[in-house]
PDB file of C-alpha atoms in Angstrom:
ATOM      1  CA  UNK A   1     -27.068  -7.356 -14.855  1.00  0.00           C
ATOM      2  CA  UNK A   2     -25.375  -3.987 -14.197  1.00  0.00           C
ATOM      3  CA  UNK A   3     -24.570  -2.187 -17.712  1.00  0.00           C
ATOM      4  CA  UNK A   4     -21.289  -1.177 -19.253  1.00  0.00           C
ATOM      5  CA  UNK A   5     -21.881   2.747 -18.123  1.00  0.00           C
ATOM      6  CA  UNK A   6     -22.704   1.476 -14.074  1.00  0.00           C
ATOM      7  CA  UNK A   7     -19.685  -1.082 -14.071  1.00  0.00           C
ATOM      8  CA  UNK A   8     -17.272   1.934 -15.271  1.00  0.00           C
ATOM      9  CA  UNK A   9     -18.865   4.230 -13.307  1.00  0.00           C
ATOM     10  CA  UNK A  10     -18.132   1.268  -9.971  1.00  0.00           C
ATOM     11  CA  UNK A  11     -14.613   1.003 -11.153  1.00  0.00           C
ATOM     12  CA  UNK A  12     -14.217   4.713 -11.442  1.00  0.00           C
ATOM     13  CA  UNK A  13     -15.528   5.573  -8.431  1.00  0.00           C
ATOM     14  CA  UNK A  14     -13.857   2.655  -6.561  1.00  0.00           C
ATOM     15  CA  UNK A  15     -10.314   3.746  -7.435  1.00  0.00           C
ATOM     16  CA  UNK A  16     -10.899   7.441  -6.307  1.00  0.00           C
ATOM     17  CA  UNK A  17     -12.455   6.556  -3.076  1.00  0.00           C
ATOM     18  CA  UNK A  18      -9.445   4.009  -2.232  1.00  0.00           C
ATOM     19  CA  UNK A  19      -6.319   6.717  -3.448  1.00  0.00           C
ATOM     20  CA  UNK A  20      -8.515   8.950  -1.625  1.00  0.00           C
ATOM     21  CA  UNK A  21      -8.033   6.730   1.598  1.00  0.00           C
ATOM     22  CA  UNK A  22      -4.642   4.673   0.951  1.00  0.00           C
ATOM     23  CA  UNK A  23      -2.698   8.230  -0.037  1.00  0.00           C
ATOM     24  CA  UNK A  24      -3.115  10.078   3.603  1.00  0.00           C
ATOM     25  CA  UNK A  25      -3.313   6.416   5.644  1.00  0.00           C
ATOM     26  CA  UNK A  26      -0.761   4.910   3.729  1.00  0.00           C
ATOM     27  CA  UNK A  27       1.785   8.292   3.604  1.00  0.00           C
ATOM     28  CA  UNK A  28       0.666   7.975   7.608  1.00  0.00           C
ATOM     29  CA  UNK A  29       0.937   4.615   8.901  1.00  0.00           C
ATOM     30  CA  UNK A  30       4.447   3.764   6.738  1.00  0.00           C
ATOM     31  CA  UNK A  31       6.408   7.370   7.004  1.00  0.00           C
ATOM     32  CA  UNK A  32       6.195   8.186   3.050  1.00  0.00           C
ATOM     33  CA  UNK A  33       5.455  11.307   1.598  1.00  0.00           C
ATOM     34  CA  UNK A  34       1.794  11.848   0.232  1.00  0.00           C
ATOM     35  CA  UNK A  35       3.220  12.293  -3.419  1.00  0.00           C
ATOM     36  CA  UNK A  36       5.391   8.669  -2.873  1.00  0.00           C
ATOM     37  CA  UNK A  37       2.325   7.022  -1.662  1.00  0.00           C
ATOM     38  CA  UNK A  38       0.217   8.670  -4.368  1.00  0.00           C
ATOM     39  CA  UNK A  39       2.497   7.260  -7.402  1.00  0.00           C
ATOM     40  CA  UNK A  40       2.250   3.934  -4.851  1.00  0.00           C
ATOM     41  CA  UNK A  41      -1.395   3.960  -4.977  1.00  0.00           C
ATOM     42  CA  UNK A  42      -1.654   4.988  -8.809  1.00  0.00           C
ATOM     43  CA  UNK A  43       0.860   1.991  -9.921  1.00  0.00           C
ATOM     44  CA  UNK A  44      -0.381  -0.428  -7.692  1.00  0.00           C
ATOM     45  CA  UNK A  45      -3.424   0.119  -9.207  1.00  0.00           C
ATOM     46  CA  UNK A  46      -2.650   0.002 -12.466  1.00  0.00           C
ATOM     47  CA  UNK A  47      -0.367  -2.905 -12.489  1.00  0.00           C
ATOM     48  CA  UNK A  48      -3.964  -5.322  -9.753  1.00  0.00           C
ATOM     49  CA  UNK A  49      -5.745  -4.283 -12.818  1.00  0.00           C
ATOM     50  CA  UNK A  50      -3.792  -4.897 -15.752  1.00  0.00           C
ATOM     51  CA  UNK A  51      -2.617  -8.310 -13.476  1.00  0.00           C
ATOM     52  CA  UNK A  52      -6.358  -9.163 -12.995  1.00  0.00           C
ATOM     53  CA  UNK A  53      -7.226  -8.536 -17.070  1.00  0.00           C
ATOM     54  CA  UNK A  54      -4.449 -11.183 -17.919  1.00  0.00           C
ATOM     55  CA  UNK A  55      -4.179 -13.152 -15.265  1.00  0.00           C
ATOM     56  CA  UNK A  56      -8.092 -14.459 -14.985  1.00  0.00           C
ATOM     57  CA  UNK A  57      -7.899 -14.535 -19.230  1.00  0.00           C
ATOM     58  CA  UNK A  58      -4.835 -17.572 -19.071  1.00  0.00           C
ATOM     59  CA  UNK A  59      -6.187 -19.219 -16.067  1.00  0.00           C
ATOM     60  CA  UNK A  60      -9.635 -19.429 -17.896  1.00  0.00           C
ATOM     61  CA  UNK A  61      -7.706 -20.487 -20.749  1.00  0.00           C
ATOM     62  CA  UNK A  62      -6.041 -23.424 -18.826  1.00  0.00           C
ATOM     63  CA  UNK A  63      -9.091 -24.344 -17.038  1.00  0.00           C
ATOM     64  CA  UNK A  64     -10.707 -24.410 -20.254  1.00  0.00           C
ATOM     65  CA  UNK A  65      -7.792 -27.135 -21.498  1.00  0.00           C
ATOM     66  CA  UNK A  66      -8.240 -29.084 -18.277  1.00  0.00           C
ATOM     67  CA  UNK A  67     -11.771 -29.270 -17.570  1.00  0.00           C
ATOM     68  CA  UNK A  68     -13.429 -28.527 -20.741  1.00  0.00           C
ATOM     69  CA  UNK A  69     -15.169 -25.182 -18.796  1.00  0.00           C
ATOM     70  CA  UNK A  70     -14.345 -21.956 -17.040  1.00  0.00           C
ATOM     71  CA  UNK A  71     -17.275 -22.845 -13.997  1.00  0.00           C
ATOM     72  CA  UNK A  72     -14.960 -22.539 -10.543  1.00  0.00           C
ATOM     73  CA  UNK A  73     -15.695 -24.655  -7.969  1.00  0.00           C
ATOM     74  CA  UNK A  74     -14.654 -24.645  -4.426  1.00  0.00           C
ATOM     75  CA  UNK A  75     -10.516 -25.558  -4.618  1.00  0.00           C
ATOM     76  CA  UNK A  76     -10.562 -24.116  -8.474  1.00  0.00           C
ATOM     77  CA  UNK A  77     -11.516 -21.054  -6.487  1.00  0.00           C
ATOM     78  CA  UNK A  78      -8.850 -20.956  -4.063  1.00  0.00           C
ATOM     79  CA  UNK A  79      -6.254 -21.904  -6.401  1.00  0.00           C
ATOM     80  CA  UNK A  80      -7.215 -18.760  -8.722  1.00  0.00           C
ATOM     81  CA  UNK A  81      -7.132 -16.959  -5.511  1.00  0.00           C
ATOM     82  CA  UNK A  82      -3.787 -18.057  -4.618  1.00  0.00           C
ATOM     83  CA  UNK A  83      -2.274 -17.767  -7.521  1.00  0.00           C
ATOM     84  CA  UNK A  84      -3.747 -14.067  -8.746  1.00  0.00           C
ATOM     85  CA  UNK A  85      -2.756 -12.910  -5.089  1.00  0.00           C
ATOM     86  CA  UNK A  86       1.003 -14.789  -5.474  1.00  0.00           C
ATOM     87  CA  UNK A  87       1.326 -13.257  -8.529  1.00  0.00           C
ATOM     88  CA  UNK A  88       0.582  -9.486  -7.825  1.00  0.00           C
ATOM     89  CA  UNK A  89       2.637  -9.751  -5.185  1.00  0.00           C
ATOM     90  CA  UNK A  90       5.882 -11.393  -7.247  1.00  0.00           C
ATOM     91  CA  UNK A  91       5.243  -8.507  -9.461  1.00  0.00           C
ATOM     92  CA  UNK A  92       4.239  -5.622  -6.977  1.00  0.00           C
ATOM     93  CA  UNK A  93       7.177  -6.455  -4.750  1.00  0.00           C
ATOM     94  CA  UNK A  94      10.097  -5.124  -7.165  1.00  0.00           C
ATOM     95  CA  UNK A  95       8.416  -1.749  -7.532  1.00  0.00           C
ATOM     96  CA  UNK A  96       7.454  -1.027  -3.851  1.00  0.00           C
ATOM     97  CA  UNK A  97      11.544  -1.939  -3.167  1.00  0.00           C
ATOM     98  CA  UNK A  98      13.044   0.199  -5.741  1.00  0.00           C
ATOM     99  CA  UNK A  99      10.639   3.051  -5.665  1.00  0.00           C
ATOM    100  CA  UNK A 100      10.561   3.564  -1.953  1.00  0.00           C
ATOM    101  CA  UNK A 101      13.480   2.547  -1.595  1.00  0.00           C
ATOM    102  CA  UNK A 102      13.211  -0.256   1.141  1.00  0.00           C
ATOM    103  CA  UNK A 103      13.841  -3.405   1.760  1.00  0.00           C
ATOM    104  CA  UNK A 104      11.907  -6.689   0.177  1.00  0.00           C
ATOM    105  CA  UNK A 105      10.481  -8.011   3.052  1.00  0.00           C
ATOM    106  CA  UNK A 106       9.539  -4.326   4.415  1.00  0.00           C
ATOM    107  CA  UNK A 107       7.747  -4.245   0.819  1.00  0.00           C
ATOM    108  CA  UNK A 108       6.170  -7.633   1.451  1.00  0.00           C
ATOM    109  CA  UNK A 109       5.002  -6.080   5.290  1.00  0.00           C
ATOM    110  CA  UNK A 110       3.365  -2.981   2.821  1.00  0.00           C
ATOM    111  CA  UNK A 111       1.750  -5.560   0.495  1.00  0.00           C
ATOM    112  CA  UNK A 112       0.238  -7.098   2.764  1.00  0.00           C
ATOM    113  CA  UNK A 113      -1.415  -4.711   4.817  1.00  0.00           C
ATOM    114  CA  UNK A 114      -2.390  -3.122   1.919  1.00  0.00           C
ATOM    115  CA  UNK A 115      -4.310  -6.647   0.373  1.00  0.00           C
ATOM    116  CA  UNK A 116      -6.163  -6.290   4.083  1.00  0.00           C
ATOM    117  CA  UNK A 117      -6.750  -3.015   3.343  1.00  0.00           C
ATOM    118  CA  UNK A 118      -8.543  -4.284  -0.139  1.00  0.00           C
ATOM    119  CA  UNK A 119     -10.010  -6.937   1.175  1.00  0.00           C
ATOM    120  CA  UNK A 120     -12.676  -4.320   3.814  1.00  0.00           C
ATOM    121  CA  UNK A 121     -12.512  -2.308   1.490  1.00  0.00           C
ATOM    122  CA  UNK A 122     -14.022  -4.532  -1.469  1.00  0.00           C
ATOM    123  CA  UNK A 123     -16.471  -5.824   1.089  1.00  0.00           C
ATOM    124  CA  UNK A 124     -17.732  -2.482   2.248  1.00  0.00           C
ATOM    125  CA  UNK A 125     -17.604  -0.571  -1.044  1.00  0.00           C
ATOM    126  CA  UNK A 126     -19.834  -3.021  -2.898  1.00  0.00           C
ATOM    127  CA  UNK A 127     -22.395  -3.347  -0.266  1.00  0.00           C
ATOM    128  CA  UNK A 128     -22.637   0.522  -0.345  1.00  0.00           C
ATOM    129  CA  UNK A 129     -22.655   0.300  -3.926  1.00  0.00           C
ATOM    130  CA  UNK A 130     -25.463  -1.671  -3.768  1.00  0.00           C
ATOM    131  CA  UNK A 131     -27.398   0.363  -1.462  1.00  0.00           C
ATOM    132  CA  UNK A 132     -27.037   3.751  -3.890  1.00  0.00           C
ATOM    133  CA  UNK A 133     -27.405   1.941  -7.109  1.00  0.00           C
ATOM    134  CA  UNK A 134     -29.536  -1.007  -6.718  1.00  0.00           C
ATOM    135  CA  UNK A 135     -30.658  -2.867  -9.434  1.00  0.00           C
ATOM    136  CA  UNK A 136     -34.371  -2.440 -10.786  1.00  0.00           C
ATOM    137  CA  UNK A 137     -34.741  -6.520 -10.313  1.00  0.00           C
ATOM    138  CA  UNK A 138     -33.543  -6.283  -6.940  1.00  0.00           C
ATOM    139  CA  UNK A 139     -36.335  -3.731  -6.536  1.00  0.00           C
ATOM    140  CA  UNK A 140     -39.289  -5.572  -7.937  1.00  0.00           C
ATOM    141  CA  UNK A 141     -38.005  -8.603  -5.720  1.00  0.00           C
ATOM    142  CA  UNK A 142     -38.432  -6.546  -2.759  1.00  0.00           C
ATOM    143  CA  UNK A 143     -41.634  -5.304  -3.264  1.00  0.00           C
TER     144      UNK A 143
END
């Protein structure tokens, strides 16, 4: 398992690299000022992190109450993902629309674009992170 220090390094690297991509690319793609896209990126990442913490806590409480365990299987994982993304969308859309002065439909298109980017980015980042910072037990297993 990764240490707390390693997890902190992971989160910081993940967010910094994401901002280095999201701000200039998002600004170019959506025709917004870099400062505005930077604010959107920082606020969005902060909201997503807080939502992740709160949502997972409440979801696990519900799972424990309803099922007697927090272990998620296929359908529960699907429900978890859909509810998480749906909730995050509902939270972020008003902010995106208000801050950028765009319609809710334009904010939805932007949010979907971000979600697609972050899905691919997360896969690539975590793969690369695991290669750069492998755990000792992985090295022993491959020896």
